[in-house]
Amino acid sequence: MKYLLLTLFAVLSLMPRAAENTQLPVESFASLRAFSQVKFSPNGKNLSFIRNVNGELVLMVYNRKTKEADSIIRSDNHTIFFDWYEWANDEVLLLGARYIQRQFGGPKYTSTRLYAYKIGGDGKAKLAIKPNFNRDERQPQFGDQVISFLPDKKDKILVQGDFDVANAPGVYELDLSTLRKKKIQRSRSKVIDWTADRQGNVRIALKMDEDEFEYILYDEDRDNRKTLFKYKAFSPDVVTVLGFDKDPNILYFKALKDGYDALYKMDLTTMKKELVFSDDNYDFDGHIFYSSLTGEVAGFTHSQLDEGIRYWDEDLNNLYNGLRAVLPADKFDIDIIDTSKEQRLYVVYVSGEQIPGTY
């Protein structure tokens, strides 16, 4: 923390001199960022980022010890897009890529694929999950749906995909070392989505029957189930499940309050609902996020908050307040982009009238 603030001070000490010069050109603010989505590997030894190279986007990994950067995979930003990427563990980087395709004689459509890149491997990003045609599996249209980075199995994740029946996904455990998958939850009639808790247990199924939706809760052994929410599309009863807390009996969701979406949580042992946040004039449009150190919900975002974010985690809140002490809100916008697993290393994005954006 001390080193971080000293570094920021060193950068900011140069700013008054820059401000005396002519203002930065509009192009500095209007063009695509040269670098974006900077993230630490959990152990902090590597930094990953998206680099803009003449309009094409390249996912890269920078080794903080050797000072070397490797290109992983490239997007033309026209027919191939990077939807998301995340470190699965210290050695494996996952990326969800979206493709715009056209059926022969038909309309355009979107499909996604999941890629895995291993630090110290052969230097190539590989398709992480694919159908076994010997078992008559089909290629899912959306093949990048990770539902859990299993906390107790660093080389394995949970993914969902409709490999057996179209629009009815099952859940698979994917081994990131071998890229082999094992089915742990078969597809069920009319179930279109699965949600896992923070321990990696598949707990919630979303069922769709024409215009009626139902969230079904399973116990941790998936032996018993009960209805959590049931509603018709476009009705005032619409609910969106956002995720579990570290406590597998605490669930966060979004539902209407006085005509606007609000943030709620529920104790699944008592089924008691509690309002967490609401805005009298706007829908709650944010999400919850987690502490990489504790695994607990660390706060939430909402575009109408003064800072756009609210921290519950004491460590992250102290960091944010420390940053604000040297980067006042009337001059700078700041975002804590990412941290290492132990929350001792941070990536902060700073922008302002004289800074188009700096990591």
mmCIF file of C-alpha atoms in Angstrom:
data_model
loop_
_atom_site.group_PDB
_atom_site.id
_atom_site.type_symbol
_atom_site.label_atom_id
_atom_site.label_comp_id
_atom_site.label_asym_id
_atom_site.label_seq_id
_atom_site.Cartn_x
_atom_site.Cartn_y
_atom_site.Cartn_z
ATOM 1 C CA MET A 1 0.000 0.000 0.000
ATOM 2 C CA LYS A 2 2.806 2.422 0.952
ATOM 3 C CA TYR A 3 4.691 1.584 -2.259
ATOM 4 C CA LEU A 4 1.535 2.066 -4.312
ATOM 5 C CA LEU A 5 0.835 5.532 -2.902
ATOM 6 C CA LEU A 6 4.469 6.567 -3.338
ATOM 7 C CA THR A 7 4.281 5.484 -6.978
ATOM 8 C CA LEU A 8 1.098 7.488 -7.493
ATOM 9 C CA PHE A 9 2.715 10.515 -5.858
ATOM 10 C CA ALA A 10 5.647 10.239 -8.243
ATOM 11 C CA VAL A 11 3.308 10.163 -11.234
ATOM 12 C CA LEU A 12 1.134 13.005 -9.993
ATOM 13 C CA SER A 13 4.116 15.225 -9.191
ATOM 14 C CA LEU A 14 4.705 15.522 -12.935
ATOM 15 C CA MET A 15 1.157 16.617 -13.674
ATOM 16 C CA PRO A 16 1.287 20.346 -12.817
ATOM 17 C CA ARG A 17 4.122 20.773 -15.332
ATOM 18 C CA ALA A 18 2.058 18.963 -17.953
ATOM 19 C CA ALA A 19 -0.945 21.140 -17.168
ATOM 20 C CA GLU A 20 1.076 24.251 -18.001
ATOM 21 C CA ASN A 21 1.440 23.021 -21.559
ATOM 22 C CA THR A 22 -1.297 22.983 -24.158
ATOM 23 C CA GLN A 23 -4.266 20.744 -23.497
ATOM 24 C CA LEU A 24 -4.119 17.173 -24.678
ATOM 25 C CA PRO A 25 -5.591 16.609 -28.149
ATOM 26 C CA VAL A 26 -9.118 15.242 -28.457
ATOM 27 C CA GLU A 27 -7.681 12.066 -30.011
ATOM 28 C CA SER A 28 -6.074 11.207 -26.668
ATOM 29 C CA PHE A 29 -9.527 10.874 -25.141
ATOM 30 C CA ALA A 30 -11.597 9.703 -28.125
ATOM 31 C CA SER A 31 -9.495 6.838 -29.457
ATOM 32 C CA LEU A 32 -9.612 3.263 -28.215
ATOM 33 C CA ARG A 33 -7.357 2.631 -25.254
ATOM 34 C CA ALA A 34 -3.903 1.317 -26.097
ATOM 35 C CA PHE A 35 -4.222 -1.034 -23.101
ATOM 36 C CA SER A 36 -7.287 -2.270 -21.236
ATOM 37 C CA GLN A 37 -8.557 -4.968 -18.855
ATOM 38 C CA VAL A 38 -5.319 -5.221 -16.878
ATOM 39 C CA LYS A 39 -5.397 -8.162 -14.434
ATOM 40 C CA PHE A 40 -3.035 -9.898 -12.031
ATOM 41 C CA SER A 41 -2.506 -13.620 -11.934
ATOM 42 C CA PRO A 42 -3.568 -14.757 -8.429
ATOM 43 C CA ASN A 43 0.047 -14.894 -7.196
ATOM 44 C CA GLY A 44 0.828 -11.498 -8.749
ATOM 45 C CA LYS A 45 3.748 -12.785 -10.826
ATOM 46 C CA ASN A 46 2.102 -12.067 -14.190
ATOM 47 C CA LEU A 47 0.006 -9.236 -15.580
ATOM 48 C CA SER A 48 -2.441 -9.841 -18.407
ATOM 49 C CA PHE A 49 -3.992 -7.127 -20.556
ATOM 50 C CA ILE A 50 -5.667 -6.383 -23.875
ATOM 51 C CA ARG A 51 -3.523 -4.338 -26.258
ATOM 52 C CA ASN A 52 -4.918 -2.318 -29.147
ATOM 53 C CA VAL A 53 -2.691 -2.753 -32.203
ATOM 54 C CA ASN A 54 -4.009 -0.632 -35.082
ATOM 55 C CA GLY A 55 -7.610 -1.480 -34.225
ATOM 56 C CA GLU A 56 -7.002 -5.168 -33.590
ATOM 57 C CA LEU A 57 -7.040 -6.441 -30.015
ATOM 58 C CA VAL A 58 -4.359 -8.766 -28.658
ATOM 59 C CA LEU A 59 -4.494 -10.584 -25.323
ATOM 60 C CA MET A 60 -1.017 -10.468 -23.787
ATOM 61 C CA VAL A 61 0.742 -11.710 -20.632
ATOM 62 C CA TYR A 62 3.618 -9.794 -19.028
ATOM 63 C CA ASN A 63 6.037 -11.572 -16.689
ATOM 64 C CA ARG A 64 6.927 -9.104 -13.926
ATOM 65 C CA LYS A 65 10.235 -10.854 -13.189
ATOM 66 C CA THR A 66 11.634 -11.341 -16.702
ATOM 67 C CA LYS A 67 9.973 -8.173 -18.104
ATOM 68 C CA GLU A 68 8.870 -10.181 -21.158
ATOM 69 C CA ALA A 69 5.416 -10.061 -22.756
ATOM 70 C CA ASP A 70 3.815 -12.804 -24.843
ATOM 71 C CA SER A 71 0.937 -12.478 -27.310
ATOM 72 C CA ILE A 72 -1.762 -15.060 -26.644
ATOM 73 C CA ILE A 73 -4.605 -14.601 -29.120
ATOM 74 C CA ARG A 74 -5.769 -11.880 -31.502
ATOM 75 C CA SER A 75 -9.193 -10.392 -32.330
ATOM 76 C CA ASP A 76 -9.982 -8.436 -35.488
ATOM 77 C CA ASN A 77 -12.823 -6.689 -33.589
ATOM 78 C CA HIS A 78 -15.156 -7.230 -36.549
ATOM 79 C CA THR A 79 -15.948 -10.928 -36.770
ATOM 80 C CA ILE A 80 -14.102 -12.124 -33.647
ATOM 81 C CA PHE A 81 -14.464 -10.393 -30.281
ATOM 82 C CA PHE A 82 -13.103 -10.888 -26.777
ATOM 83 C CA ASP A 83 -16.128 -11.103 -24.479
ATOM 84 C CA TRP A 84 -14.214 -11.786 -21.266
ATOM 85 C CA TYR A 85 -11.074 -13.340 -19.858
ATOM 86 C CA GLU A 86 -10.021 -14.498 -16.384
ATOM 87 C CA TRP A 87 -7.188 -16.226 -14.580
ATOM 88 C CA ALA A 88 -8.368 -19.700 -13.552
ATOM 89 C CA ASN A 89 -5.226 -20.193 -11.444
ATOM 90 C CA ASP A 90 -1.601 -19.008 -11.416
ATOM 91 C CA GLU A 91 -0.768 -20.862 -14.646
ATOM 92 C CA VAL A 92 -3.953 -20.909 -16.746
ATOM 93 C CA LEU A 93 -5.687 -17.990 -18.434
ATOM 94 C CA LEU A 94 -9.205 -18.498 -19.835
ATOM 95 C CA LEU A 95 -10.812 -16.418 -22.573
ATOM 96 C CA GLY A 96 -14.345 -16.297 -23.944
ATOM 97 C CA ALA A 97 -14.365 -15.391 -27.643
ATOM 98 C CA ARG A 98 -17.449 -14.398 -29.627
ATOM 99 C CA TYR A 99 -17.770 -15.092 -33.347
ATOM 100 C CA ILE A 100 -20.126 -13.486 -35.844
ATOM 101 C CA GLN A 101 -21.047 -16.101 -38.435
ATOM 102 C CA ARG A 102 -23.572 -16.569 -41.208
ATOM 103 C CA GLN A 103 -25.447 -19.737 -42.036
ATOM 104 C CA PHE A 104 -25.382 -20.657 -45.711
ATOM 105 C CA GLY A 105 -28.185 -18.624 -47.252
ATOM 106 C CA GLY A 106 -29.344 -17.494 -43.806
ATOM 107 C CA PRO A 107 -28.927 -14.651 -41.297
ATOM 108 C CA LYS A 108 -25.911 -13.828 -39.167
ATOM 109 C CA TYR A 109 -25.680 -15.394 -35.729
ATOM 110 C CA THR A 110 -23.360 -15.319 -32.726
ATOM 111 C CA SER A 111 -21.480 -18.207 -31.162
ATOM 112 C CA THR A 112 -18.895 -18.326 -28.371
ATOM 113 C CA ARG A 113 -15.914 -20.544 -27.574
ATOM 114 C CA LEU A 114 -13.703 -21.013 -24.516
ATOM 115 C CA TYR A 115 -9.906 -20.920 -24.892
ATOM 116 C CA ALA A 116 -7.201 -21.825 -22.371
ATOM 117 C CA TYR A 117 -3.597 -20.618 -22.292
ATOM 118 C CA LYS A 118 -1.023 -22.209 -19.978
ATOM 119 C CA ILE A 119 1.981 -20.253 -18.714
ATOM 120 C CA GLY A 120 5.122 -22.206 -19.599
ATOM 121 C CA GLY A 121 3.245 -24.355 -22.105
ATOM 122 C CA ASP A 122 3.652 -24.490 -25.869
ATOM 123 C CA GLY A 123 2.732 -20.818 -26.261
ATOM 124 C CA LYS A 124 -0.642 -21.459 -27.893
ATOM 125 C CA ALA A 125 -4.183 -20.785 -26.738
ATOM 126 C CA LYS A 126 -6.214 -23.970 -27.122
ATOM 127 C CA LEU A 127 -9.911 -24.648 -27.452
ATOM 128 C CA ALA A 128 -10.701 -25.643 -23.875
ATOM 129 C CA ILE A 129 -13.932 -27.595 -24.232
ATOM 130 C CA LYS A 130 -15.387 -29.354 -27.250
ATOM 131 C CA PRO A 131 -17.913 -32.074 -28.051
ATOM 132 C CA ASN A 132 -17.103 -35.770 -28.126
ATOM 133 C CA PHE A 133 -18.575 -36.770 -31.470
ATOM 134 C CA ASN A 134 -17.988 -40.436 -30.658
ATOM 135 C CA ARG A 135 -20.697 -39.998 -28.017
ATOM 136 C CA ASP A 136 -22.999 -38.126 -30.405
ATOM 137 C CA GLU A 137 -22.439 -34.833 -28.610
ATOM 138 C CA ARG A 138 -23.283 -31.587 -30.397
ATOM 139 C CA GLN A 139 -21.366 -28.310 -30.513
ATOM 140 C CA PRO A 140 -23.096 -25.781 -28.214
ATOM 141 C CA GLN A 141 -23.729 -22.392 -29.751
ATOM 142 C CA PHE A 142 -22.483 -20.804 -26.523
ATOM 143 C CA GLY A 143 -19.402 -22.696 -25.405
ATOM 144 C CA ASP A 144 -17.795 -20.335 -22.876
ATOM 145 C CA GLN A 145 -20.217 -20.502 -19.946
ATOM 146 C CA VAL A 146 -18.082 -20.975 -16.831
ATOM 147 C CA ILE A 147 -20.235 -21.234 -13.697
ATOM 148 C CA SER A 148 -17.528 -21.888 -11.073
ATOM 149 C CA PHE A 149 -13.772 -21.556 -10.587
ATOM 150 C CA LEU A 150 -13.650 -24.399 -8.102
ATOM 151 C CA PRO A 151 -11.864 -23.026 -5.005
ATOM 152 C CA ASP A 152 -10.594 -26.397 -3.763
ATOM 153 C CA LYS A 153 -9.542 -27.730 -7.178
ATOM 154 C CA LYS A 154 -7.147 -25.244 -8.741
ATOM 155 C CA ASP A 155 -6.879 -27.154 -12.032
ATOM 156 C CA LYS A 156 -10.615 -27.624 -12.538
ATOM 157 C CA ILE A 157 -13.650 -25.461 -13.308
ATOM 158 C CA LEU A 158 -17.360 -26.000 -13.893
ATOM 159 C CA VAL A 159 -18.859 -25.170 -17.290
ATOM 160 C CA GLN A 160 -22.365 -25.575 -18.642
ATOM 161 C CA GLY A 161 -23.220 -26.511 -22.210
ATOM 162 C CA ASP A 162 -25.962 -28.170 -24.232
ATOM 163 C CA PHE A 163 -23.793 -30.972 -25.610
ATOM 164 C CA ASP A 164 -26.627 -33.538 -25.453
ATOM 165 C CA VAL A 165 -29.892 -31.660 -26.013
ATOM 166 C CA ALA A 166 -30.219 -28.258 -27.693
ATOM 167 C CA ASN A 167 -31.081 -25.448 -25.256
ATOM 168 C CA ALA A 168 -30.887 -27.819 -22.268
ATOM 169 C CA PRO A 169 -27.379 -27.478 -20.783
ATOM 170 C CA GLY A 170 -25.712 -29.981 -18.505
ATOM 171 C CA VAL A 171 -22.866 -29.126 -16.143
ATOM 172 C CA TYR A 172 -19.342 -30.474 -16.649
ATOM 173 C CA GLU A 173 -16.150 -30.460 -14.617
ATOM 174 C CA LEU A 174 -13.335 -29.422 -16.954
ATOM 175 C CA ASP A 175 -9.759 -30.457 -16.144
ATOM 176 C CA LEU A 176 -7.533 -27.569 -17.241
ATOM 177 C CA SER A 177 -4.452 -29.808 -17.393
ATOM 178 C CA THR A 178 -5.905 -32.344 -19.824
ATOM 179 C CA LEU A 179 -8.857 -30.317 -21.223
ATOM 180 C CA ARG A 180 -11.098 -33.303 -20.592
ATOM 181 C CA LYS A 181 -14.610 -32.858 -19.269
ATOM 182 C CA LYS A 182 -16.743 -34.993 -16.955
ATOM 183 C CA LYS A 183 -20.497 -34.595 -16.627
ATOM 184 C CA ILE A 184 -21.622 -33.870 -13.062
ATOM 185 C CA GLN A 185 -25.164 -32.640 -13.755
ATOM 186 C CA ARG A 186 -27.228 -33.974 -16.632
ATOM 187 C CA SER A 187 -29.540 -31.701 -18.573
ATOM 188 C CA ARG A 188 -33.095 -31.441 -17.306
ATOM 189 C CA SER A 189 -36.290 -30.733 -19.197
ATOM 190 C CA LYS A 190 -36.803 -26.998 -19.750
ATOM 191 C CA VAL A 191 -33.812 -25.988 -17.564
ATOM 192 C CA ILE A 192 -31.868 -23.314 -19.461
ATOM 193 C CA ASP A 193 -29.298 -22.206 -16.881
ATOM 194 C CA TRP A 194 -27.457 -23.414 -13.760
ATOM 195 C CA THR A 195 -25.908 -21.470 -10.860
ATOM 196 C CA ALA A 196 -23.213 -22.796 -8.509
ATOM 197 C CA ASP A 197 -22.432 -21.534 -5.025
ATOM 198 C CA ARG A 198 -18.975 -20.271 -4.015
ATOM 199 C CA GLN A 199 -17.930 -23.780 -3.001
ATOM 200 C CA GLY A 200 -18.651 -25.082 -6.508
ATOM 201 C CA ASN A 201 -21.889 -26.936 -5.725
ATOM 202 C CA VAL A 202 -24.572 -26.697 -8.427
ATOM 203 C CA ARG A 203 -27.448 -25.212 -6.445
ATOM 204 C CA ILE A 204 -29.924 -23.352 -8.663
ATOM 205 C CA ALA A 205 -31.660 -24.278 -11.916
ATOM 206 C CA LEU A 206 -33.532 -21.744 -14.046
ATOM 207 C CA LYS A 207 -36.483 -23.376 -15.783
ATOM 208 C CA MET A 208 -38.365 -21.823 -18.708
ATOM 209 C CA ASP A 209 -41.803 -22.992 -19.838
ATOM 210 C CA GLU A 210 -42.994 -20.704 -22.634
ATOM 211 C CA ASP A 211 -43.315 -17.307 -20.874
ATOM 212 C CA GLU A 212 -43.035 -18.667 -17.329
ATOM 213 C CA PHE A 213 -39.748 -18.856 -15.425
ATOM 214 C CA GLU A 214 -38.877 -20.680 -12.220
ATOM 215 C CA TYR A 215 -35.732 -20.651 -10.074
ATOM 216 C CA ILE A 216 -35.354 -24.036 -8.362
ATOM 217 C CA LEU A 217 -33.065 -24.450 -5.336
ATOM 218 C CA TYR A 218 -31.250 -27.727 -4.698
ATOM 219 C CA ASP A 219 -29.603 -28.658 -1.408
ATOM 220 C CA GLU A 220 -25.817 -29.158 -1.472
ATOM 221 C CA ASP A 221 -26.214 -32.872 -2.273
ATOM 222 C CA ARG A 222 -28.829 -32.067 -4.976
ATOM 223 C CA ASP A 223 -31.196 -34.593 -3.373
ATOM 224 C CA ASN A 224 -33.954 -32.149 -2.416
ATOM 225 C CA ARG A 225 -35.298 -29.135 -4.268
ATOM 226 C CA LYS A 226 -37.824 -26.347 -3.857
ATOM 227 C CA THR A 227 -39.055 -23.322 -5.770
ATOM 228 C CA LEU A 228 -37.285 -20.054 -4.968
ATOM 229 C CA PHE A 229 -38.992 -17.688 -7.404
ATOM 230 C CA LYS A 230 -41.632 -18.099 -10.088
ATOM 231 C CA TYR A 231 -42.786 -15.399 -12.490
ATOM 232 C CA LYS A 232 -44.019 -14.614 -15.982
ATOM 233 C CA ALA A 233 -41.903 -12.668 -18.450
ATOM 234 C CA PHE A 234 -42.343 -8.873 -18.234
ATOM 235 C CA SER A 235 -44.381 -9.158 -15.036
ATOM 236 C CA PRO A 236 -43.634 -7.128 -11.866
ATOM 237 C CA ASP A 237 -42.462 -10.361 -10.233
ATOM 238 C CA VAL A 238 -39.366 -10.766 -12.431
ATOM 239 C CA VAL A 239 -36.279 -11.758 -10.419
ATOM 240 C CA THR A 240 -32.630 -12.027 -11.467
ATOM 241 C CA VAL A 241 -30.293 -14.164 -9.355
ATOM 242 C CA LEU A 242 -26.886 -12.457 -8.987
ATOM 243 C CA GLY A 243 -24.928 -14.999 -6.960
ATOM 244 C CA PHE A 244 -24.148 -16.563 -3.601
ATOM 245 C CA ASP A 245 -22.081 -15.173 -0.762
ATOM 246 C CA LYS A 246 -19.267 -17.272 0.696
ATOM 247 C CA ASP A 247 -21.928 -18.565 3.074
ATOM 248 C CA PRO A 248 -23.817 -20.973 0.764
ATOM 249 C CA ASN A 249 -27.095 -20.065 2.480
ATOM 250 C CA ILE A 250 -26.948 -16.383 1.499
ATOM 251 C CA LEU A 251 -28.178 -15.518 -2.000
ATOM 252 C CA TYR A 252 -28.188 -12.104 -3.695
ATOM 253 C CA PHE A 253 -30.802 -11.208 -6.291
ATOM 254 C CA LYS A 254 -32.448 -8.302 -8.081
ATOM 255 C CA ALA A 255 -36.203 -7.604 -7.893
ATOM 256 C CA LEU A 256 -38.618 -4.677 -8.134
ATOM 257 C CA LYS A 257 -39.220 -2.227 -5.287
ATOM 258 C CA ASP A 258 -41.633 0.658 -5.883
ATOM 259 C CA GLY A 259 -41.271 0.256 -9.637
ATOM 260 C CA TYR A 260 -37.456 0.098 -9.761
ATOM 261 C CA ASP A 261 -35.038 -2.830 -9.627
ATOM 262 C CA ALA A 262 -33.368 -3.125 -6.220
ATOM 263 C CA LEU A 263 -30.674 -5.317 -4.661
ATOM 264 C CA TYR A 264 -31.823 -7.955 -2.158
ATOM 265 C CA LYS A 265 -30.368 -10.902 -0.303
ATOM 266 C CA MET A 266 -32.062 -13.989 1.119
ATOM 267 C CA ASP A 267 -31.220 -16.421 3.904
ATOM 268 C CA LEU A 268 -32.011 -19.781 2.322
ATOM 269 C CA THR A 269 -32.416 -21.471 5.708
ATOM 270 C CA THR A 270 -35.325 -19.199 6.657
ATOM 271 C CA MET A 271 -36.280 -17.868 3.180
ATOM 272 C CA LYS A 272 -36.237 -14.384 4.726
ATOM 273 C CA LYS A 273 -35.583 -11.568 2.221
ATOM 274 C CA GLU A 274 -33.671 -8.409 3.099
ATOM 275 C CA LEU A 275 -33.361 -5.188 1.092
ATOM 276 C CA VAL A 276 -29.687 -4.340 0.571
ATOM 277 C CA PHE A 277 -29.889 -1.285 -1.692
ATOM 278 C CA SER A 278 -32.465 0.639 -3.703
ATOM 279 C CA ASP A 279 -32.498 3.890 -5.652
ATOM 280 C CA ASP A 280 -35.668 6.001 -5.525
ATOM 281 C CA ASN A 281 -35.191 7.224 -9.102
ATOM 282 C CA TYR A 282 -33.313 4.525 -10.997
ATOM 283 C CA ASP A 283 -33.108 0.778 -11.490
ATOM 284 C CA PHE A 284 -30.249 -0.913 -9.686
ATOM 285 C CA ASP A 285 -28.004 -1.556 -12.695
ATOM 286 C CA GLY A 286 -24.866 -2.940 -11.082
ATOM 287 C CA HIS A 287 -23.540 -6.225 -9.773
ATOM 288 C CA ILE A 288 -22.012 -7.706 -6.647
ATOM 289 C CA PHE A 289 -18.295 -8.454 -6.515
ATOM 290 C CA TYR A 290 -16.065 -10.562 -4.295
ATOM 291 C CA SER A 291 -12.898 -10.220 -2.235
ATOM 292 C CA SER A 292 -10.163 -12.408 -3.708
ATOM 293 C CA LEU A 293 -8.724 -12.713 -0.190
ATOM 294 C CA THR A 294 -11.800 -13.751 1.825
ATOM 295 C CA GLY A 295 -14.090 -15.040 -0.932
ATOM 296 C CA GLU A 296 -16.950 -13.010 0.545
ATOM 297 C CA VAL A 297 -19.109 -10.449 -1.246
ATOM 298 C CA ALA A 298 -17.027 -7.261 -1.003
ATOM 299 C CA GLY A 299 -19.580 -4.728 -2.260
ATOM 300 C CA PHE A 300 -21.604 -3.714 -5.287
ATOM 301 C CA THR A 301 -21.642 -1.282 -8.191
ATOM 302 C CA HIS A 302 -24.388 1.087 -9.321
ATOM 303 C CA SER A 303 -23.981 3.820 -11.928
ATOM 304 C CA GLN A 304 -25.870 6.435 -9.886
ATOM 305 C CA LEU A 305 -23.674 6.189 -6.786
ATOM 306 C CA ASP A 306 -21.298 9.134 -6.380
ATOM 307 C CA GLU A 307 -18.287 6.900 -7.000
ATOM 308 C CA GLY A 308 -20.188 4.205 -8.896
ATOM 309 C CA ILE A 309 -19.199 1.618 -6.293
ATOM 310 C CA ARG A 310 -19.680 0.762 -2.627
ATOM 311 C CA TYR A 311 -17.188 -1.342 -0.666
ATOM 312 C CA TRP A 312 -18.098 -3.565 2.293
ATOM 313 C CA ASP A 313 -14.677 -5.203 2.468
ATOM 314 C CA GLU A 314 -12.552 -3.294 5.009
ATOM 315 C CA ASP A 315 -9.267 -3.865 3.174
ATOM 316 C CA LEU A 316 -10.587 -2.623 -0.177
ATOM 317 C CA ASN A 317 -12.432 0.271 1.462
ATOM 318 C CA ASN A 318 -9.231 1.399 3.208
ATOM 319 C CA LEU A 319 -7.362 1.186 -0.083
ATOM 320 C CA TYR A 320 -9.997 3.270 -1.840
ATOM 321 C CA ASN A 321 -9.973 5.929 0.889
ATOM 322 C CA GLY A 322 -6.165 6.001 0.765
ATOM 323 C CA LEU A 323 -6.273 6.580 -2.979
ATOM 324 C CA ARG A 324 -8.820 9.335 -2.576
ATOM 325 C CA ALA A 325 -6.506 11.074 -0.097
ATOM 326 C CA VAL A 326 -4.011 11.681 -2.921
ATOM 327 C CA LEU A 327 -6.438 11.621 -5.870
ATOM 328 C CA PRO A 328 -9.351 13.923 -4.904
ATOM 329 C CA ALA A 329 -12.736 13.197 -6.482
ATOM 330 C CA ASP A 330 -13.082 16.706 -7.944
ATOM 331 C CA LYS A 331 -10.047 16.109 -10.147
ATOM 332 C CA PHE A 332 -9.775 12.375 -10.745
ATOM 333 C CA ASP A 333 -11.873 9.335 -11.478
ATOM 334 C CA ILE A 334 -10.384 6.137 -10.091
ATOM 335 C CA ASP A 335 -11.226 2.461 -10.427
ATOM 336 C CA ILE A 336 -9.590 -0.404 -8.569
ATOM 337 C CA ILE A 337 -9.400 -2.740 -11.556
ATOM 338 C CA ASP A 338 -7.921 -5.849 -9.970
ATOM 339 C CA THR A 339 -5.894 -7.232 -7.075
ATOM 340 C CA SER A 340 -3.705 -10.236 -6.457
ATOM 341 C CA LYS A 341 -5.285 -13.041 -4.437
ATOM 342 C CA GLU A 342 -3.795 -11.739 -1.177
ATOM 343 C CA GLN A 343 -4.902 -8.156 -2.027
ATOM 344 C CA ARG A 344 -1.376 -6.813 -1.547
ATOM 345 C CA LEU A 345 -0.917 -5.854 -5.218
ATOM 346 C CA TYR A 346 -3.402 -3.619 -7.002
ATOM 347 C CA VAL A 347 -4.140 -2.304 -10.477
ATOM 348 C CA VAL A 348 -5.763 1.152 -10.417
ATOM 349 C CA TYR A 349 -7.116 3.071 -13.422
ATOM 350 C CA VAL A 350 -6.865 6.871 -13.097
ATOM 351 C CA SER A 351 -8.438 9.428 -15.443
ATOM 352 C CA GLY A 352 -9.207 13.143 -15.343
ATOM 353 C CA GLU A 353 -9.172 16.372 -17.303
ATOM 354 C CA GLN A 354 -5.430 16.110 -17.926
ATOM 355 C CA ILE A 355 -5.226 12.297 -17.963
ATOM 356 C CA PRO A 356 -7.057 10.383 -20.707
ATOM 357 C CA GLY A 357 -6.482 7.217 -18.692
ATOM 358 C CA THR A 358 -3.501 5.639 -16.932
ATOM 359 C CA TYR A 359 -2.992 2.256 -15.241
#
